[in-house]
């Protein structure tokens, strides 16, 4: 099953933000509280609560960043 190409910016934003949220929240949680018995549950809760912020942020910021990178590179 393929997703139509017109949805690629949305899919890009969703995947990038989900991956970043998972990595960053695991890192911050491990640094601040250590890895403990409730780590997985707390990590999942952190991902679920922060992804709704990350997704629209990436969706809005990514096109601007592409423009800036295009102007800075040849």
Tab-separated table of N, CA and C in Angstrom:
chain	number	residue	atom	x	y	z
A	1	UNK	N	0.841	-1.176	0.000
A	1	UNK	CA	0.000	0.000	0.000
A	1	UNK	C	0.890	1.244	0.000
A	2	UNK	N	0.620	2.136	-0.898
A	2	UNK	CA	1.369	3.380	-0.995
A	2	UNK	C	0.466	4.558	-0.665
A	3	UNK	N	1.090	5.589	-0.159
A	3	UNK	CA	0.396	6.834	0.139
A	3	UNK	C	0.657	7.774	-1.035
A	4	UNK	N	-0.351	8.477	-1.525
A	4	UNK	CA	-0.133	9.393	-2.646
A	4	UNK	C	0.947	10.432	-2.343
A	5	UNK	N	1.727	10.764	-3.354
A	5	UNK	CA	2.870	11.673	-3.194
A	5	UNK	C	2.463	13.042	-2.655
A	6	UNK	N	1.245	13.449	-2.892
A	6	UNK	CA	0.831	14.783	-2.413
A	6	UNK	C	0.830	14.870	-0.885
A	7	UNK	N	0.816	13.713	-0.227
A	7	UNK	CA	0.853	13.692	1.235
A	7	UNK	C	2.269	13.574	1.795
A	8	UNK	N	3.276	13.583	0.943
A	8	UNK	CA	4.644	13.381	1.419
A	8	UNK	C	5.110	14.432	2.433
A	9	UNK	N	4.771	15.722	2.299
A	9	UNK	CA	5.199	16.664	3.342
A	9	UNK	C	4.593	16.346	4.710
A	10	UNK	N	3.352	15.914	4.738
A	10	UNK	CA	2.702	15.569	6.000
A	10	UNK	C	3.323	14.302	6.585
A	11	UNK	N	3.547	13.309	5.734
A	11	UNK	CA	4.165	12.065	6.187
A	11	UNK	C	5.584	12.316	6.685
A	12	UNK	N	6.333	13.144	5.970
A	12	UNK	CA	7.677	13.513	6.394
A	12	UNK	C	7.643	14.143	7.790
A	13	UNK	N	6.757	15.097	7.990
A	13	UNK	CA	6.647	15.781	9.282
A	13	UNK	C	6.238	14.824	10.390
A	14	UNK	N	5.303	13.941	10.088
A	14	UNK	CA	4.843	12.985	11.098
A	14	UNK	C	5.963	12.031	11.504
A	15	UNK	N	6.662	11.480	10.530
A	15	UNK	CA	7.729	10.528	10.843
A	15	UNK	C	8.916	11.199	11.523
A	16	UNK	N	9.349	12.319	11.000
A	16	UNK	CA	10.488	13.014	11.597
A	16	UNK	C	10.187	13.432	13.028
A	17	UNK	N	9.022	13.998	13.260
A	17	UNK	CA	8.679	14.443	14.615
A	17	UNK	C	8.527	13.261	15.565
A	18	UNK	N	7.959	12.156	15.107
A	18	UNK	CA	7.806	10.982	15.972
A	18	UNK	C	9.159	10.402	16.354
A	19	UNK	N	10.061	10.300	15.385
A	19	UNK	CA	11.396	9.770	15.669
A	19	UNK	C	12.139	10.688	16.633
A	20	UNK	N	12.095	11.975	16.371
A	20	UNK	CA	12.790	12.928	17.245
A	20	UNK	C	12.222	12.923	18.661
A	21	UNK	N	10.910	12.899	18.790
A	21	UNK	CA	10.281	12.880	20.110
A	21	UNK	C	10.701	11.627	20.881
A	22	UNK	N	10.691	10.498	20.221
A	22	UNK	CA	11.069	9.249	20.894
A	22	UNK	C	12.509	9.283	21.377
A	23	UNK	N	13.420	9.727	20.532
A	23	UNK	CA	14.836	9.768	20.901
A	23	UNK	C	15.101	10.796	21.987
A	24	UNK	N	14.617	12.006	21.796
A	24	UNK	CA	14.902	13.081	22.748
A	24	UNK	C	14.240	12.821	24.097
A	25	UNK	N	13.003	12.362	24.096
A	25	UNK	CA	12.333	12.125	25.381
A	25	UNK	C	13.000	10.983	26.145
A	26	UNK	N	13.458	9.944	25.445
A	26	UNK	CA	14.175	8.855	26.120
A	26	UNK	C	15.485	9.370	26.715
A	27	UNK	N	16.194	10.183	25.960
A	27	UNK	CA	17.460	10.729	26.440
A	27	UNK	C	17.263	11.625	27.659
A	28	UNK	N	16.320	12.554	27.573
A	28	UNK	CA	16.075	13.482	28.679
A	28	UNK	C	15.605	12.727	29.921
A	29	UNK	N	14.721	11.781	29.737
A	29	UNK	CA	14.226	10.997	30.863
A	29	UNK	C	15.344	10.186	31.500
A	30	UNK	N	16.187	9.561	30.697
A	30	UNK	CA	17.299	8.763	31.226
A	30	UNK	C	18.304	9.629	31.971
A	31	UNK	N	18.571	10.823	31.443
A	31	UNK	CA	19.520	11.726	32.099
A	31	UNK	C	18.941	12.276	33.405
A	32	UNK	N	17.688	12.658	33.373
A	32	UNK	CA	17.111	13.316	34.553
A	32	UNK	C	16.698	12.344	35.655
A	33	UNK	N	16.213	11.153	35.291
A	33	UNK	CA	15.703	10.238	36.311
A	33	UNK	C	16.377	8.882	36.320
A	34	UNK	N	17.205	8.626	35.337
A	34	UNK	CA	17.833	7.319	35.229
A	34	UNK	C	16.854	6.295	34.669
A	35	UNK	N	17.395	5.156	34.309
A	35	UNK	CA	16.553	4.079	33.793
A	35	UNK	C	16.081	3.262	34.996
A	36	UNK	N	14.783	3.207	35.185
A	36	UNK	CA	14.183	2.566	36.355
A	36	UNK	C	13.043	1.667	35.913
A	37	UNK	N	12.381	1.051	36.850
A	37	UNK	CA	11.335	0.067	36.514
A	37	UNK	C	10.152	0.683	35.769
A	38	UNK	N	9.846	1.933	35.995
A	38	UNK	CA	8.726	2.577	35.314
A	38	UNK	C	9.140	3.401	34.106
A	39	UNK	N	10.381	3.200	33.666
A	39	UNK	CA	10.934	4.014	32.579
A	39	UNK	C	10.104	3.924	31.303
A	40	UNK	N	9.771	2.720	30.870
A	40	UNK	CA	9.060	2.536	29.602
A	40	UNK	C	7.699	3.237	29.606
A	41	UNK	N	6.963	3.095	30.684
A	41	UNK	CA	5.661	3.743	30.779
A	41	UNK	C	5.769	5.250	30.802
A	42	UNK	N	6.737	5.752	31.551
A	42	UNK	CA	6.934	7.190	31.630
A	42	UNK	C	7.415	7.747	30.281
A	43	UNK	N	8.269	6.986	29.617
A	43	UNK	CA	8.770	7.384	28.301
A	43	UNK	C	7.623	7.438	27.294
A	44	UNK	N	6.758	6.411	27.301
A	44	UNK	CA	5.615	6.388	26.394
A	44	UNK	C	4.700	7.585	26.653
A	45	UNK	N	4.436	7.869	27.912
A	45	UNK	CA	3.576	9.008	28.252
A	45	UNK	C	4.203	10.315	27.772
A	46	UNK	N	5.499	10.433	27.930
A	46	UNK	CA	6.201	11.628	27.469
A	46	UNK	C	6.088	11.781	25.956
A	47	UNK	N	6.249	10.677	25.234
A	47	UNK	CA	6.139	10.717	23.768
A	47	UNK	C	4.740	11.130	23.330
A	48	UNK	N	3.748	10.547	23.947
A	48	UNK	CA	2.355	10.822	23.577
A	48	UNK	C	1.972	12.279	23.867
A	49	UNK	N	2.503	12.835	24.942
A	49	UNK	CA	2.126	14.209	25.292
A	49	UNK	C	2.920	15.260	24.522
A	50	UNK	N	4.118	14.930	24.066
A	50	UNK	CA	4.923	15.935	23.362
A	50	UNK	C	4.798	15.866	21.840
A	51	UNK	N	4.414	14.717	21.289
A	51	UNK	CA	4.320	14.603	19.836
A	51	UNK	C	3.299	15.561	19.227
A	52	UNK	N	2.152	15.805	19.858
A	52	UNK	CA	1.206	16.772	19.263
A	52	UNK	C	1.780	18.189	19.133
A	53	UNK	N	2.813	18.506	19.886
A	53	UNK	CA	3.486	19.800	19.738
A	53	UNK	C	4.541	19.711	18.638
A	54	UNK	N	5.286	18.612	18.634
A	54	UNK	CA	6.382	18.449	17.678
A	54	UNK	C	5.895	18.340	16.241
A	55	UNK	N	4.806	17.628	16.009
A	55	UNK	CA	4.331	17.398	14.641
A	55	UNK	C	3.992	18.700	13.909
A	56	UNK	N	3.118	19.545	14.457
A	56	UNK	CA	2.841	20.797	13.724
A	56	UNK	C	4.059	21.716	13.658
A	57	UNK	N	4.926	21.653	14.667
A	57	UNK	CA	6.132	22.476	14.636
A	57	UNK	C	7.001	22.091	13.450
A	58	UNK	N	7.236	20.792	13.267
A	58	UNK	CA	8.037	20.336	12.129
A	58	UNK	C	7.327	20.679	10.819
A	59	UNK	N	6.027	20.495	10.779
A	59	UNK	CA	5.274	20.779	9.552
A	59	UNK	C	5.389	22.244	9.147
A	60	UNK	N	5.443	23.128	10.120
A	60	UNK	CA	5.527	24.565	9.836
A	60	UNK	C	6.970	24.996	9.567
A	61	UNK	N	7.906	24.462	10.339
A	61	UNK	CA	9.296	24.914	10.273
A	61	UNK	C	10.078	24.287	9.114
A	62	UNK	N	9.794	23.045	8.762
A	62	UNK	CA	10.585	22.351	7.728
A	62	UNK	C	10.637	23.104	6.401
A	63	UNK	N	9.524	23.617	5.875
A	63	UNK	CA	9.625	24.366	4.606
A	63	UNK	C	10.500	25.611	4.716
A	64	UNK	N	10.442	26.285	5.856
A	64	UNK	CA	11.286	27.472	6.056
A	64	UNK	C	12.761	27.077	6.109
A	65	UNK	N	13.056	25.985	6.771
A	65	UNK	CA	14.435	25.516	6.862
A	65	UNK	C	14.951	25.096	5.485
A	66	UNK	N	14.111	24.430	4.702
A	66	UNK	CA	14.516	24.057	3.333
A	66	UNK	C	14.856	25.297	2.511
A	67	UNK	N	14.070	26.360	2.666
A	67	UNK	CA	14.331	27.612	1.953
A	67	UNK	C	15.656	28.213	2.387
A	68	UNK	N	15.904	28.252	3.678
A	68	UNK	CA	17.158	28.805	4.200
A	68	UNK	C	18.347	27.985	3.703
A	69	UNK	N	18.229	26.668	3.778
A	69	UNK	CA	19.318	25.802	3.305
A	69	UNK	C	19.544	25.998	1.813
A	70	UNK	N	18.478	26.155	1.053
A	70	UNK	CA	18.607	26.406	-0.378
A	70	UNK	C	19.344	27.702	-0.680
A	71	UNK	N	19.149	28.710	0.151
A	71	UNK	CA	19.821	29.988	-0.046
A	71	UNK	C	21.285	29.946	0.403
A	72	UNK	N	21.586	29.082	1.367
A	72	UNK	CA	22.947	29.002	1.897
A	72	UNK	C	23.842	28.042	1.132
A	73	UNK	N	23.270	27.226	0.285
A	73	UNK	CA	24.061	26.229	-0.445
A	73	UNK	C	23.973	26.483	-1.943
A	74	UNK	N	24.926	25.900	-2.651
A	74	UNK	CA	24.929	26.047	-4.114
A	74	UNK	C	24.856	24.705	-4.764
